Structures are given as C-alpha cells and as structure tokens.
C-alpha cells in the first residue's frame, strides 16, 4: 500500500523571515526552531546560510540544538552557497541541503540570463556538490508552475541521477488554481515514480496556497513546504496549521493520510512566532486567528451551548488553545511558574527562568490575574532580549491635555544613569527624542503597533516598533511590554536601539 505520511517541511525561519519586517535575531530563531521540533515538524529550513553571517550563525546554532527534526539550509545552485550551507548544518544530527535554480522561461531569460542547457548543468553540479556534504539533498525548480513540463522532466531526471532525494515544484508566484496544481503534480509524480519524494511549495498571492497544497497531496506529493501563520514573501506561504488541520478534520477526504504534527502545539507555536515577529495573524485567520473559535451571534452561541458540533468542526483543545484560563497569581512560587512555562512550550535555562520569574512576580504584584498569554509575553520578551546597552530606569511625563508635552527620562548606560528631558509634539515624541539625545543616535519611527496581551483594563500593553537608524539599510524591530502603554513604547524604542547596536557590533 502507498505510504500516505506527509512530511512537513517548515520554512518559517527562511521564507517566513522574508515577510517584510519579520527579521529575527539568532536567539529568537533558536526558540522558534525548538518549538517547531516540539510541534513535530520533519524538516526545519533554518535559513539561507550564504545570505549573511547572521543567517550562517543562526543555522549553525540551530543545527547544534535540534536533534529530532532534520535541519536544512537553502543554497542557490552555486558552489559558495552550497559550501556555506554544508558548513552551517554540519553539526546537525539529521541534515539537508536545499538547492534551487529557476526553470521558467521568464526567469531563465531575464533573471538568470542563462540557456536551458546551462541551467541543467548548473543544477546537476549543485546537487552533486551538495552530495559531498550530506546524503539528503532537495532540489527545487524555482517558478516550476510557469515552467514547461518537458523541460521540467529533463532537469528533474538529471538532478535525480545526480543524487537529489526530494524534488520540489514551487508555485513561486502563487499563480495556479487547485485543479492545475493537481495536474502538474500528478504528471511529475508519475514521471518520478519512487525515485524521489515530490514536494510542494505554494505561495498565497491569490489566497490559494493551502487549497493548492491539499490538491497536490491528493495528486501524490508527499512533502509540503509551509510556514506558521502562513507568513512569508509577499502574501505569504501555505499555512502549516491549515494544511495539518484540514487533513485531520477532513479525514473522510484524506483517508489514511497523516502527518507527524502534534496538533496541540499549533497554538503555542503560532503565538511564539507572532510574538517574536510582531506579525499577528488577522483575527479571522483560519485555525489560529483570535476569532477562529469565537461565536459572536446569539444563534451560534445558543447552538454551541446545546451541542458543540452545531457550529464547530474542530475542537479548540486540539490545537492547544486553552480558554486563556487564570493560571497563576501573586502567591505562585518559582516551581509552579517554571512548570507552566515549560507546559507552554518554552525551554529556558536556570538563569532565564530566574529573570522571567522576577518579571512575573513584579507583574503579579500589580495585576491580580495572570493568564497564559501574560506568561507567553513575559517569557518571549525575556528570551529574545539582546544585550541591554541602554536600559530604561524611569520616566516622568507632563500632562498632555492642553499643555506642552514633555518627558523626563532616566536611562542606564555603561553603569551610569543619565537623565534628560525634552518637549515634543506629543509625550511619545518627547520620550523618543530624549532617548535619541542620550544615545546620540537618531532613529526614525517607521512603524508603531500596540496590542493588549489579554483582556481587562489592567492588561499588559505590548508595543512593537520599527525604527530606522542612521547606518542601517532596513528598519530594526523593537518590543516593549508594560502595564503602562507609554512605558512599553519607551522600552520598545530602547529595545530597537539595543538591537541596532548589537547588529552593528
Ligand atoms: O518560492 C520559491 O520558489 C522558493 C524557492 C527557493 C523554493 O522559496
Ligand atoms: Zn518561496
């Protein structure tokens, strides 16, 4: 009987990181990789080793801590890229190199400026060279879905002979419809037979990434590439949670199909990625959106109370969504806190637990009820913190209703507390001006987002900013968490400054 296990290849840390503004630091990537492993992802694409030193470093560190999932690096079909990928993953227990080259006429002519024969030669060279580093090599035909089938077969045949174990046929621009993906996948599967695994990688430009992926599975693909919350280049990639939950929920249509995903880890993983990237899924996002399991209308609420299945096709518990119950309070000890943190999917060392516990205690003194989402917010901001070269000590704001908005801010730097004050167009403007002046680095605020972590007037405010500093080409992200929105804003701005300085260093 044909094996119907679908391998889940997660590319949150590579294609997902290509979402505008989603760049993550090494610590953040390690936390996400460990959570992906816990989720049961078969292959983690940890990055693109040749892209930057930061990428290389993050992939190598992930390779040394992840021991169940395969760790993979992307590489263009170029010697240097493949060498870098091979070196970055060398400490992984299970490792893969994923190399690619474009195969569509438009990409070959205008982007690569290469003849089809040269493209095949390059692809074969890439796979053969990758094989000198690892046994497990994946080859992708970039823009496969706009490529000619006869050329695809030629290059697929050549790369399988060169040693490729997985052949990926991406819909790079999210163009095809589900029935077309079915046809392409079927033809490729028939051509390949059992010589390699066929993989899909669908982008969401027309909102069809998940539908296309599911259609390709029906046609014979046995690996799917996806991201948490569907983040990714442009409109994103197929969302892992949607693919996995459809296979599970519609087992009548996907009879015998299975994945190795522990669905109870879906929600914790989604929150971790959202907290780290600052990209929250839209409220009506399937599976992980805030409203995905909320019933607003009276008729629906009445129906669900009488029988859950009237309006629910999945159970919230199946994706690990607790109803945000009250978990800990002021009297909870370190042990209970540590337990809860690990139940929520975080692996913290003793020092990190101690620091997070102090923040928890501080919060519990001010806020009566502490929810899971509060703990997630505290822990994420703790573990992803870069070196605090500048640290907020205190701030005092003037009344902003009618008077001149001003701020006096005390900041710790190199063991010294510096105090300064400024006026601004609003109190926030004044605070940011003081920070610029104290650090002598000018930042331009490009984006500002504020969310409340839970409900309630005493909820924690979570601020995410993107700040463009003088010498940085792209804006740097910063997070801040506090019961006070202005304090959270100042912390977020200072966090962006610290991130910028650590990138520079
Ligand atoms: O979308 C795409 O084609 C890709 C490849 C590198 C696999 O991301
Ligand atoms: Zn892609």
PDB file of C-alpha atoms in Angstrom, residues 327-346 348-364 370-380 382-383:
ATOM      1  CA  UNK A 327      -3.208  30.197  35.733  1.00  0.00           C
ATOM      2  CA  UNK A 328      -1.025  31.824  38.335  1.00  0.00           C
ATOM      3  CA  UNK A 329      -1.191  34.599  40.868  1.00  0.00           C
ATOM      4  CA  UNK A 330       0.851  36.572  43.311  1.00  0.00           C
ATOM      5  CA  UNK A 331       1.374  33.608  45.612  1.00  0.00           C
ATOM      6  CA  UNK A 332       2.573  31.193  42.965  1.00  0.00           C
ATOM      7  CA  UNK A 333       6.113  30.000  43.549  1.00  0.00           C
ATOM      8  CA  UNK A 334       9.067  29.605  41.219  1.00  0.00           C
ATOM      9  CA  UNK A 335       8.318  25.904  40.765  1.00  0.00           C
ATOM     10  CA  UNK A 336       4.740  26.464  39.586  1.00  0.00           C
ATOM     11  CA  UNK A 337       5.931  29.228  37.286  1.00  0.00           C
ATOM     12  CA  UNK A 338       8.673  27.029  35.796  1.00  0.00           C
ATOM     13  CA  UNK A 339       6.163  24.217  35.251  1.00  0.00           C
ATOM     14  CA  UNK A 340       3.730  26.475  33.474  1.00  0.00           C
ATOM     15  CA  UNK A 341       6.478  27.946  31.291  1.00  0.00           C
ATOM     16  CA  UNK A 342       7.519  24.510  30.136  1.00  0.00           C
ATOM     17  CA  UNK A 343       3.878  23.442  29.552  1.00  0.00           C
ATOM     18  CA  UNK A 344       3.585  26.487  27.325  1.00  0.00           C
ATOM     19  CA  UNK A 345       6.420  25.117  25.209  1.00  0.00           C
ATOM     20  CA  UNK A 346       9.448  27.174  26.260  1.00  0.00           C
ATOM     21  CA  UNK A 348      14.598  28.150  29.402  1.00  0.00           C
ATOM     22  CA  UNK A 349      17.842  27.702  31.265  1.00  0.00           C
ATOM     23  CA  UNK A 350      18.013  28.451  35.004  1.00  0.00           C
ATOM     24  CA  UNK A 351      19.221  31.998  34.563  1.00  0.00           C
ATOM     25  CA  UNK A 352      16.436  32.795  32.099  1.00  0.00           C
ATOM     26  CA  UNK A 353      13.828  31.230  34.389  1.00  0.00           C
ATOM     27  CA  UNK A 354      15.080  33.307  37.308  1.00  0.00           C
ATOM     28  CA  UNK A 355      14.907  36.525  35.334  1.00  0.00           C
ATOM     29  CA  UNK A 356      11.475  35.712  33.888  1.00  0.00           C
ATOM     30  CA  UNK A 357      10.233  34.764  37.372  1.00  0.00           C
ATOM     31  CA  UNK A 358      11.278  38.149  38.758  1.00  0.00           C
ATOM     32  CA  UNK A 359       9.325  39.850  35.982  1.00  0.00           C
ATOM     33  CA  UNK A 360       6.358  37.593  36.690  1.00  0.00           C
ATOM     34  CA  UNK A 361       6.454  38.490  40.402  1.00  0.00           C
ATOM     35  CA  UNK A 362       6.693  42.141  39.589  1.00  0.00           C
ATOM     36  CA  UNK A 363       3.660  41.850  37.312  1.00  0.00           C
ATOM     37  CA  UNK A 364       1.701  39.749  39.815  1.00  0.00           C
ATOM     38  CA  UNK A 370      -2.098  36.360  35.307  1.00  0.00           C
ATOM     39  CA  UNK A 371      -3.101  34.483  32.153  1.00  0.00           C
ATOM     40  CA  UNK A 372      -1.196  32.149  29.826  1.00  0.00           C
ATOM     41  CA  UNK A 373      -0.815  34.963  27.312  1.00  0.00           C
ATOM     42  CA  UNK A 374       0.791  37.164  30.001  1.00  0.00           C
ATOM     43  CA  UNK A 375       3.321  34.428  30.700  1.00  0.00           C
ATOM     44  CA  UNK A 376       3.976  33.944  26.985  1.00  0.00           C
ATOM     45  CA  UNK A 377       4.584  37.680  26.611  1.00  0.00           C
ATOM     46  CA  UNK A 378       6.961  37.866  29.599  1.00  0.00           C
ATOM     47  CA  UNK A 379       8.939  34.804  28.556  1.00  0.00           C
ATOM     48  CA  UNK A 380       9.225  35.776  24.893  1.00  0.00           C
ATOM     49  CA  UNK A 382      12.928  37.686  28.244  1.00  0.00           C
ATOM     50  CA  UNK A 383      14.471  35.074  25.972  1.00  0.00           C
TER      51      UNK A 383
END
